[in-house]
């Protein structure tokens, strides 16, 4: 079965330190990869996506993500964390090809907590 | 401004009392979908619609209905809600191919 794994329920970092939120997937072919962020009592906001090309993609709020095809990973990163980055982060994958119209497959989410 | 709106934002109801959660988008997108979010499970798709009068089941459709009579609106209907449908619900568009989805603000439903 196709799936997305976010192995850490929570990631804690100090403000100013780099952060990484991990994501691996098990989807056939070359899926589209996404990261979304959810702030308390808000809907999900799009951060960035990987479609093709450069393995390092840059997105909103200084976030970037590194695609690794051999490891089927798409880790979210930021060089210097801010307290305001504290939120719930979701990795999501959409299969391509004949299933191009299908739903996003979401990971379970990782809570990022940035301390001052 | 591109927007997905949902109403109500919060709803407490009792088992068996029919309810409708409305969703509207102003982007003229053909594709719309409904998700539910539960702790530890992420988001799971309930239903989606490729266009007016075209709807299909997602991963967790049991207990839900939808309709798509016009492009901008995609209501979610719970004919006989049960406590296991207590959840946070999101409407989203468009969600096809490489396009990212825009999500509504969410509807927190409690069924007692």
mmCIF file of N, CA and C in Angstrom, chain B residues 1-103:
data_model
loop_
_atom_site.group_PDB
_atom_site.id
_atom_site.type_symbol
_atom_site.label_atom_id
_atom_site.label_comp_id
_atom_site.label_asym_id
_atom_site.label_seq_id
_atom_site.Cartn_x
_atom_site.Cartn_y
_atom_site.Cartn_z
ATOM 1 N N UNK B 1 -8.782 37.881 -3.859
ATOM 2 C CA UNK B 1 -7.951 36.946 -3.112
ATOM 3 C C UNK B 1 -8.532 35.533 -3.228
ATOM 4 N N UNK B 2 -7.639 34.578 -3.579
ATOM 5 C CA UNK B 2 -8.052 33.179 -3.674
ATOM 6 C C UNK B 2 -8.495 32.690 -2.301
ATOM 7 N N UNK B 3 -9.651 32.070 -2.265
ATOM 8 C CA UNK B 3 -10.208 31.723 -0.966
ATOM 9 C C UNK B 3 -11.077 30.474 -1.031
ATOM 10 N N UNK B 4 -10.969 29.669 0.024
ATOM 11 C CA UNK B 4 -11.873 28.553 0.256
ATOM 12 C C UNK B 4 -12.544 28.823 1.594
ATOM 13 N N UNK B 5 -13.856 28.883 1.597
ATOM 14 C CA UNK B 5 -14.578 29.166 2.831
ATOM 15 C C UNK B 5 -15.412 27.961 3.242
ATOM 16 N N UNK B 6 -15.527 27.782 4.533
ATOM 17 C CA UNK B 6 -16.314 26.701 5.104
ATOM 18 C C UNK B 6 -17.209 27.262 6.187
ATOM 19 N N UNK B 7 -18.394 26.681 6.289
ATOM 20 C CA UNK B 7 -19.300 27.029 7.376
ATOM 21 C C UNK B 7 -20.126 25.822 7.790
ATOM 22 N N UNK B 8 -20.358 25.676 9.115
ATOM 23 C CA UNK B 8 -19.822 26.507 10.184
ATOM 24 C C UNK B 8 -18.370 26.150 10.506
ATOM 25 N N UNK B 9 -17.716 26.936 11.317
ATOM 26 C CA UNK B 9 -16.354 26.626 11.754
ATOM 27 C C UNK B 9 -16.372 25.643 12.922
ATOM 28 N N UNK B 10 -17.385 25.712 13.738
ATOM 29 C CA UNK B 10 -17.529 24.820 14.878
ATOM 30 C C UNK B 10 -18.974 24.344 14.938
ATOM 31 N N UNK B 11 -19.146 23.075 15.253
ATOM 32 C CA UNK B 11 -20.490 22.517 15.328
ATOM 33 C C UNK B 11 -20.516 21.384 16.343
ATOM 34 N N UNK B 12 -21.449 21.480 17.268
ATOM 35 C CA UNK B 12 -21.703 20.402 18.222
ATOM 36 C C UNK B 12 -23.117 19.926 17.954
ATOM 37 N N UNK B 13 -23.259 18.629 17.746
ATOM 38 C CA UNK B 13 -24.570 18.090 17.435
ATOM 39 C C UNK B 13 -24.752 16.746 18.138
ATOM 40 N N UNK B 14 -25.931 16.172 17.957
ATOM 41 C CA UNK B 14 -26.229 14.886 18.589
ATOM 42 C C UNK B 14 -26.322 13.800 17.533
ATOM 43 N N UNK B 15 -26.133 12.581 17.975
ATOM 44 C CA UNK B 15 -26.200 11.433 17.077
ATOM 45 C C UNK B 15 -27.510 11.405 16.314
ATOM 46 N N UNK B 16 -27.394 11.229 14.990
ATOM 47 C CA UNK B 16 -28.580 11.061 14.165
ATOM 48 C C UNK B 16 -29.187 12.323 13.580
ATOM 49 N N UNK B 17 -28.727 13.481 13.995
ATOM 50 C CA UNK B 17 -29.308 14.730 13.494
ATOM 51 C C UNK B 17 -28.546 15.196 12.253
ATOM 52 N N UNK B 18 -29.224 15.150 11.131
ATOM 53 C CA UNK B 18 -28.605 15.475 9.852
ATOM 54 C C UNK B 18 -27.964 16.858 9.858
ATOM 55 N N UNK B 19 -26.803 16.958 9.240
ATOM 56 C CA UNK B 19 -26.135 18.247 9.150
ATOM 57 C C UNK B 19 -25.406 18.388 7.827
ATOM 58 N N UNK B 20 -25.181 19.626 7.451
ATOM 59 C CA UNK B 20 -24.454 19.949 6.228
ATOM 60 C C UNK B 20 -23.364 20.955 6.538
ATOM 61 N N UNK B 21 -22.177 20.690 6.034
ATOM 62 C CA UNK B 21 -21.065 21.633 6.116
ATOM 63 C C UNK B 21 -20.844 22.190 4.707
ATOM 64 N N UNK B 22 -20.907 23.481 4.591
ATOM 65 C CA UNK B 22 -20.781 24.080 3.264
ATOM 66 C C UNK B 22 -19.325 24.407 2.948
ATOM 67 N N UNK B 23 -19.014 24.392 1.666
ATOM 68 C CA UNK B 23 -17.682 24.753 1.181
ATOM 69 C C UNK B 23 -17.851 25.538 -0.113
ATOM 70 N N UNK B 24 -17.126 26.626 -0.228
ATOM 71 C CA UNK B 24 -17.197 27.444 -1.424
ATOM 72 C C UNK B 24 -15.816 27.946 -1.785
ATOM 73 N N UNK B 25 -15.514 27.973 -3.108
ATOM 74 C CA UNK B 25 -14.225 28.488 -3.576
ATOM 75 C C UNK B 25 -14.458 29.520 -4.682
ATOM 76 N N UNK B 26 -13.569 30.516 -4.715
ATOM 77 C CA UNK B 26 -13.737 31.614 -5.680
ATOM 78 C C UNK B 26 -12.688 31.572 -6.790
ATOM 79 N N UNK B 27 -12.077 30.402 -6.998
ATOM 80 C CA UNK B 27 -10.991 30.284 -7.967
ATOM 81 C C UNK B 27 -11.427 29.622 -9.273
ATOM 82 N N UNK B 28 -12.683 29.307 -9.390
ATOM 83 C CA UNK B 28 -13.219 28.678 -10.600
ATOM 84 C C UNK B 28 -12.552 27.323 -10.879
ATOM 85 N N UNK B 29 -12.117 26.646 -9.815
ATOM 86 C CA UNK B 29 -11.476 25.349 -9.997
ATOM 87 C C UNK B 29 -12.510 24.260 -10.197
ATOM 88 N N UNK B 30 -12.156 23.303 -11.037
ATOM 89 C CA UNK B 30 -13.073 22.187 -11.274
ATOM 90 C C UNK B 30 -12.998 21.153 -10.146
ATOM 91 N N UNK B 31 -11.800 20.947 -9.636
ATOM 92 C CA UNK B 31 -11.565 19.867 -8.680
ATOM 93 C C UNK B 31 -11.715 20.377 -7.255
ATOM 94 N N UNK B 32 -12.529 19.672 -6.456
ATOM 95 C CA UNK B 32 -12.668 19.985 -5.034
ATOM 96 C C UNK B 32 -12.691 18.685 -4.247
ATOM 97 N N UNK B 33 -12.329 18.763 -2.976
ATOM 98 C CA UNK B 33 -12.322 17.549 -2.170
ATOM 99 C C UNK B 33 -12.562 17.876 -0.705
ATOM 100 N N UNK B 34 -12.922 16.839 0.043
ATOM 101 C CA UNK B 34 -13.113 16.921 1.481
ATOM 102 C C UNK B 34 -12.168 15.949 2.172
ATOM 103 N N UNK B 35 -11.559 16.431 3.276
ATOM 104 C CA UNK B 35 -10.694 15.614 4.094
ATOM 105 C C UNK B 35 -11.187 15.679 5.542
ATOM 106 N N UNK B 36 -10.848 14.645 6.296
ATOM 107 C CA UNK B 36 -10.973 14.726 7.730
ATOM 108 C C UNK B 36 -9.600 14.535 8.363
ATOM 109 N N UNK B 37 -9.375 15.256 9.448
ATOM 110 C CA UNK B 37 -8.094 15.192 10.145
ATOM 111 C C UNK B 37 -8.308 14.661 11.544
ATOM 112 N N UNK B 38 -7.618 13.595 11.862
ATOM 113 C CA UNK B 38 -7.698 12.987 13.181
ATOM 114 C C UNK B 38 -6.294 12.823 13.749
ATOM 115 N N UNK B 39 -6.128 13.031 15.042
ATOM 116 C CA UNK B 39 -4.792 12.944 15.654
ATOM 117 C C UNK B 39 -4.128 11.611 15.360
ATOM 118 N N UNK B 40 -2.877 11.688 14.941
ATOM 119 C CA UNK B 40 -2.123 10.472 14.673
ATOM 120 C C UNK B 40 -2.442 9.803 13.346
ATOM 121 N N UNK B 41 -3.408 10.345 12.623
ATOM 122 C CA UNK B 41 -3.795 9.742 11.336
ATOM 123 C C UNK B 41 -3.560 10.678 10.162
ATOM 124 N N UNK B 42 -3.190 11.908 10.404
ATOM 125 C CA UNK B 42 -3.029 12.860 9.317
ATOM 126 C C UNK B 42 -4.365 13.212 8.704
ATOM 127 N N UNK B 43 -4.354 13.544 7.424
ATOM 128 C CA UNK B 43 -5.585 13.865 6.704
ATOM 129 C C UNK B 43 -5.945 12.715 5.774
ATOM 130 N N UNK B 44 -7.223 12.406 5.729
ATOM 131 C CA UNK B 44 -7.702 11.353 4.857
ATOM 132 C C UNK B 44 -8.843 11.905 4.006
ATOM 133 N N UNK B 45 -8.826 11.543 2.734
ATOM 134 C CA UNK B 45 -9.819 12.084 1.820
ATOM 135 C C UNK B 45 -11.144 11.345 1.976
ATOM 136 N N UNK B 46 -12.227 12.127 2.021
ATOM 137 C CA UNK B 46 -13.569 11.553 2.176
ATOM 138 C C UNK B 46 -14.224 11.382 0.800
ATOM 139 N N UNK B 47 -14.344 12.476 0.080
ATOM 140 C CA UNK B 47 -14.915 12.503 -1.259
ATOM 141 C C UNK B 47 -14.183 13.556 -2.073
ATOM 142 N N UNK B 48 -14.256 13.414 -3.383
ATOM 143 C CA UNK B 48 -13.750 14.450 -4.255
ATOM 144 C C UNK B 48 -14.689 14.614 -5.445
ATOM 145 N N UNK B 49 -14.497 15.729 -6.139
ATOM 146 C CA UNK B 49 -15.325 16.024 -7.301
ATOM 147 C C UNK B 49 -14.439 16.579 -8.401
ATOM 148 N N UNK B 50 -14.498 15.949 -9.566
ATOM 149 C CA UNK B 50 -13.686 16.393 -10.692
ATOM 150 C C UNK B 50 -14.352 17.554 -11.443
ATOM 151 N N UNK B 51 -15.668 17.668 -11.282
ATOM 152 C CA UNK B 51 -16.389 18.759 -11.950
ATOM 153 C C UNK B 51 -17.837 18.723 -11.491
ATOM 154 N N UNK B 52 -18.634 19.634 -11.995
ATOM 155 C CA UNK B 52 -20.051 19.682 -11.644
ATOM 156 C C UNK B 52 -20.707 18.342 -11.975
ATOM 157 N N UNK B 53 -21.447 17.843 -11.019
ATOM 158 C CA UNK B 53 -22.184 16.583 -11.153
ATOM 159 C C UNK B 53 -21.278 15.351 -11.260
ATOM 160 N N UNK B 54 -20.002 15.495 -10.960
ATOM 161 C CA UNK B 54 -19.060 14.372 -10.987
ATOM 162 C C UNK B 54 -18.395 14.260 -9.624
ATOM 163 N N UNK B 55 -18.786 13.246 -8.866
ATOM 164 C CA UNK B 55 -18.194 13.044 -7.547
ATOM 165 C C UNK B 55 -17.746 11.601 -7.410
ATOM 166 N N UNK B 56 -16.807 11.373 -6.501
ATOM 167 C CA UNK B 56 -16.313 10.013 -6.298
ATOM 168 C C UNK B 56 -15.798 9.859 -4.883
ATOM 169 N N UNK B 57 -15.784 8.604 -4.431
ATOM 170 C CA UNK B 57 -15.366 8.314 -3.065
ATOM 171 C C UNK B 57 -13.858 8.433 -2.914
ATOM 172 N N UNK B 58 -13.462 8.907 -1.737
ATOM 173 C CA UNK B 58 -12.064 8.907 -1.373
ATOM 174 C C UNK B 58 -11.756 7.680 -0.539
ATOM 175 N N UNK B 59 -10.913 7.852 0.459
ATOM 176 C CA UNK B 59 -10.479 6.719 1.272
ATOM 177 C C UNK B 59 -11.443 6.365 2.398
ATOM 178 N N UNK B 60 -12.192 7.351 2.897
ATOM 179 C CA UNK B 60 -13.068 7.114 4.046
ATOM 180 C C UNK B 60 -14.446 7.702 3.808
ATOM 181 N N UNK B 61 -15.217 7.199 2.835
ATOM 182 C CA UNK B 61 -16.489 7.829 2.470
ATOM 183 C C UNK B 61 -17.695 7.402 3.311
ATOM 184 N N UNK B 62 -17.538 6.343 4.122
ATOM 185 C CA UNK B 62 -18.694 5.797 4.810
ATOM 186 C C UNK B 62 -19.308 6.823 5.762
ATOM 187 N N UNK B 63 -20.614 7.002 5.654
ATOM 188 C CA UNK B 63 -21.327 7.911 6.530
ATOM 189 C C UNK B 63 -21.438 9.328 6.000
ATOM 190 N N UNK B 64 -20.901 9.560 4.820
ATOM 191 C CA UNK B 64 -20.904 10.908 4.230
ATOM 192 C C UNK B 64 -21.545 10.904 2.846
ATOM 193 N N UNK B 65 -22.079 12.045 2.479
ATOM 194 C CA UNK B 65 -22.551 12.290 1.121
ATOM 195 C C UNK B 65 -22.056 13.657 0.691
ATOM 196 N N UNK B 66 -21.986 13.849 -0.608
ATOM 197 C CA UNK B 66 -21.621 15.154 -1.156
ATOM 198 C C UNK B 66 -22.509 15.435 -2.362
ATOM 199 N N UNK B 67 -22.513 16.678 -2.769
ATOM 200 C CA UNK B 67 -23.171 17.040 -4.022
ATOM 201 C C UNK B 67 -22.361 18.151 -4.687
ATOM 202 N N UNK B 68 -22.470 18.240 -5.996
ATOM 203 C CA UNK B 68 -21.753 19.290 -6.736
ATOM 204 C C UNK B 68 -22.673 19.789 -7.846
ATOM 205 N N UNK B 69 -23.554 20.674 -7.457
ATOM 206 C CA UNK B 69 -24.537 21.206 -8.399
ATOM 207 C C UNK B 69 -24.007 22.428 -9.139
ATOM 208 N N UNK B 70 -23.023 23.082 -8.578
ATOM 209 C CA UNK B 70 -22.382 24.216 -9.231
ATOM 210 C C UNK B 70 -20.903 24.188 -8.901
ATOM 211 N N UNK B 71 -20.120 24.833 -9.741
ATOM 212 C CA UNK B 71 -18.671 24.689 -9.647
ATOM 213 C C UNK B 71 -18.114 25.205 -8.324
ATOM 214 N N UNK B 72 -18.636 26.273 -7.804
ATOM 215 C CA UNK B 72 -18.015 26.908 -6.649
ATOM 216 C C UNK B 72 -18.335 26.220 -5.324
ATOM 217 N N UNK B 73 -19.404 25.425 -5.261
ATOM 218 C CA UNK B 73 -19.848 24.869 -3.985
ATOM 219 C C UNK B 73 -19.746 23.346 -3.938
ATOM 220 N N UNK B 74 -19.366 22.842 -2.768
ATOM 221 C CA UNK B 74 -19.186 21.397 -2.612
ATOM 222 C C UNK B 74 -19.538 21.033 -1.175
ATOM 223 N N UNK B 75 -20.829 20.943 -0.848
ATOM 224 C CA UNK B 75 -21.219 20.662 0.536
ATOM 225 C C UNK B 75 -20.992 19.210 0.939
ATOM 226 N N UNK B 76 -20.691 19.041 2.221
ATOM 227 C CA UNK B 76 -20.528 17.723 2.820
ATOM 228 C C UNK B 76 -21.741 17.461 3.706
ATOM 229 N N UNK B 77 -22.372 16.325 3.507
ATOM 230 C CA UNK B 77 -23.619 16.010 4.200
ATOM 231 C C UNK B 77 -23.428 14.780 5.070
ATOM 232 N N UNK B 78 -23.830 14.906 6.325
ATOM 233 C CA UNK B 78 -23.850 13.764 7.236
ATOM 234 C C UNK B 78 -25.313 13.499 7.545
ATOM 235 N N UNK B 79 -25.861 12.453 6.958
ATOM 236 C CA UNK B 79 -27.299 12.192 7.075
ATOM 237 C C UNK B 79 -27.658 11.741 8.491
ATOM 238 N N UNK B 80 -26.814 10.951 9.107
ATOM 239 C CA UNK B 80 -27.058 10.458 10.456
ATOM 240 C C UNK B 80 -25.722 10.389 11.204
ATOM 241 N N UNK B 81 -25.267 11.538 11.687
ATOM 242 C CA UNK B 81 -23.930 11.586 12.300
ATOM 243 C C UNK B 81 -23.796 10.642 13.493
ATOM 244 N N UNK B 82 -22.602 10.120 13.647
ATOM 245 C CA UNK B 82 -22.295 9.261 14.794
ATOM 246 C C UNK B 82 -21.047 9.803 15.482
ATOM 247 N N UNK B 83 -20.819 9.421 16.741
ATOM 248 C CA UNK B 83 -19.661 9.951 17.476
ATOM 249 C C UNK B 83 -18.319 9.718 16.785
ATOM 250 N N UNK B 84 -18.187 8.646 15.993
ATOM 251 C CA UNK B 84 -16.905 8.406 15.320
ATOM 252 C C UNK B 84 -16.658 9.365 14.152
ATOM 253 N N UNK B 85 -17.622 10.236 13.903
ATOM 254 C CA UNK B 85 -17.420 11.274 12.906
ATOM 255 C C UNK B 85 -16.996 12.602 13.537
ATOM 256 N N UNK B 86 -16.794 12.579 14.837
ATOM 257 C CA UNK B 86 -16.189 13.733 15.501
ATOM 258 C C UNK B 86 -14.785 13.907 14.955
ATOM 259 N N UNK B 87 -14.523 15.062 14.373
ATOM 260 C CA UNK B 87 -13.258 15.250 13.681
ATOM 261 C C UNK B 87 -13.135 16.707 13.237
ATOM 262 N N UNK B 88 -12.011 16.993 12.619
ATOM 263 C CA UNK B 88 -11.774 18.297 12.004
ATOM 264 C C UNK B 88 -11.835 18.094 10.490
ATOM 265 N N UNK B 89 -12.697 18.844 9.838
ATOM 266 C CA UNK B 89 -12.953 18.640 8.415
ATOM 267 C C UNK B 89 -12.416 19.811 7.598
ATOM 268 N N UNK B 90 -11.783 19.464 6.477
ATOM 269 C CA UNK B 90 -11.248 20.471 5.571
ATOM 270 C C UNK B 90 -11.755 20.255 4.156
ATOM 271 N N UNK B 91 -12.159 21.343 3.548
ATOM 272 C CA UNK B 91 -12.446 21.368 2.129
ATOM 273 C C UNK B 91 -11.205 21.879 1.416
ATOM 274 N N UNK B 92 -10.955 21.410 0.193
ATOM 275 C CA UNK B 92 -9.736 21.818 -0.511
ATOM 276 C C UNK B 92 -9.973 21.850 -2.014
ATOM 277 N N UNK B 93 -9.164 22.662 -2.697
ATOM 278 C CA UNK B 93 -9.184 22.753 -4.151
ATOM 279 C C UNK B 93 -7.824 23.215 -4.621
ATOM 280 N N UNK B 94 -7.298 22.941 -5.829
ATOM 281 C CA UNK B 94 -7.844 21.967 -6.751
ATOM 282 C C UNK B 94 -7.302 20.573 -6.491
ATOM 283 N N UNK B 95 -5.966 20.445 -6.287
ATOM 284 C CA UNK B 95 -5.446 19.154 -5.894
ATOM 285 C C UNK B 95 -5.179 18.167 -6.999
ATOM 286 N N UNK B 96 -5.069 18.631 -8.237
ATOM 287 C CA UNK B 96 -4.764 17.698 -9.313
ATOM 288 C C UNK B 96 -3.324 17.828 -9.758
ATOM 289 N N UNK B 97 -2.730 16.708 -10.121
ATOM 290 C CA UNK B 97 -1.410 16.727 -10.695
ATOM 291 C C UNK B 97 -0.408 17.417 -9.799
ATOM 292 N N UNK B 98 0.349 18.323 -10.385
ATOM 293 C CA UNK B 98 1.414 19.003 -9.653
ATOM 294 C C UNK B 98 0.916 20.230 -8.906
ATOM 295 N N UNK B 99 -0.348 20.510 -8.968
ATOM 296 C CA UNK B 99 -0.873 21.728 -8.343
ATOM 297 C C UNK B 99 -1.068 21.521 -6.845
ATOM 298 N N UNK B 100 -0.646 22.511 -6.075
ATOM 299 C CA UNK B 100 -0.877 22.424 -4.645
ATOM 300 C C UNK B 100 -2.343 22.700 -4.335
ATOM 301 N N UNK B 101 -2.761 22.282 -3.172
ATOM 302 C CA UNK B 101 -4.139 22.482 -2.761
ATOM 303 C C UNK B 101 -4.274 23.702 -1.864
ATOM 304 N N UNK B 102 -5.387 24.374 -2.022
ATOM 305 C CA UNK B 102 -5.785 25.422 -1.092
ATOM 306 C C UNK B 102 -6.818 24.805 -0.156
ATOM 307 N N UNK B 103 -6.597 24.988 1.127
ATOM 308 C CA UNK B 103 -7.493 24.408 2.118
ATOM 309 C C UNK B 103 -8.367 25.488 2.746
#
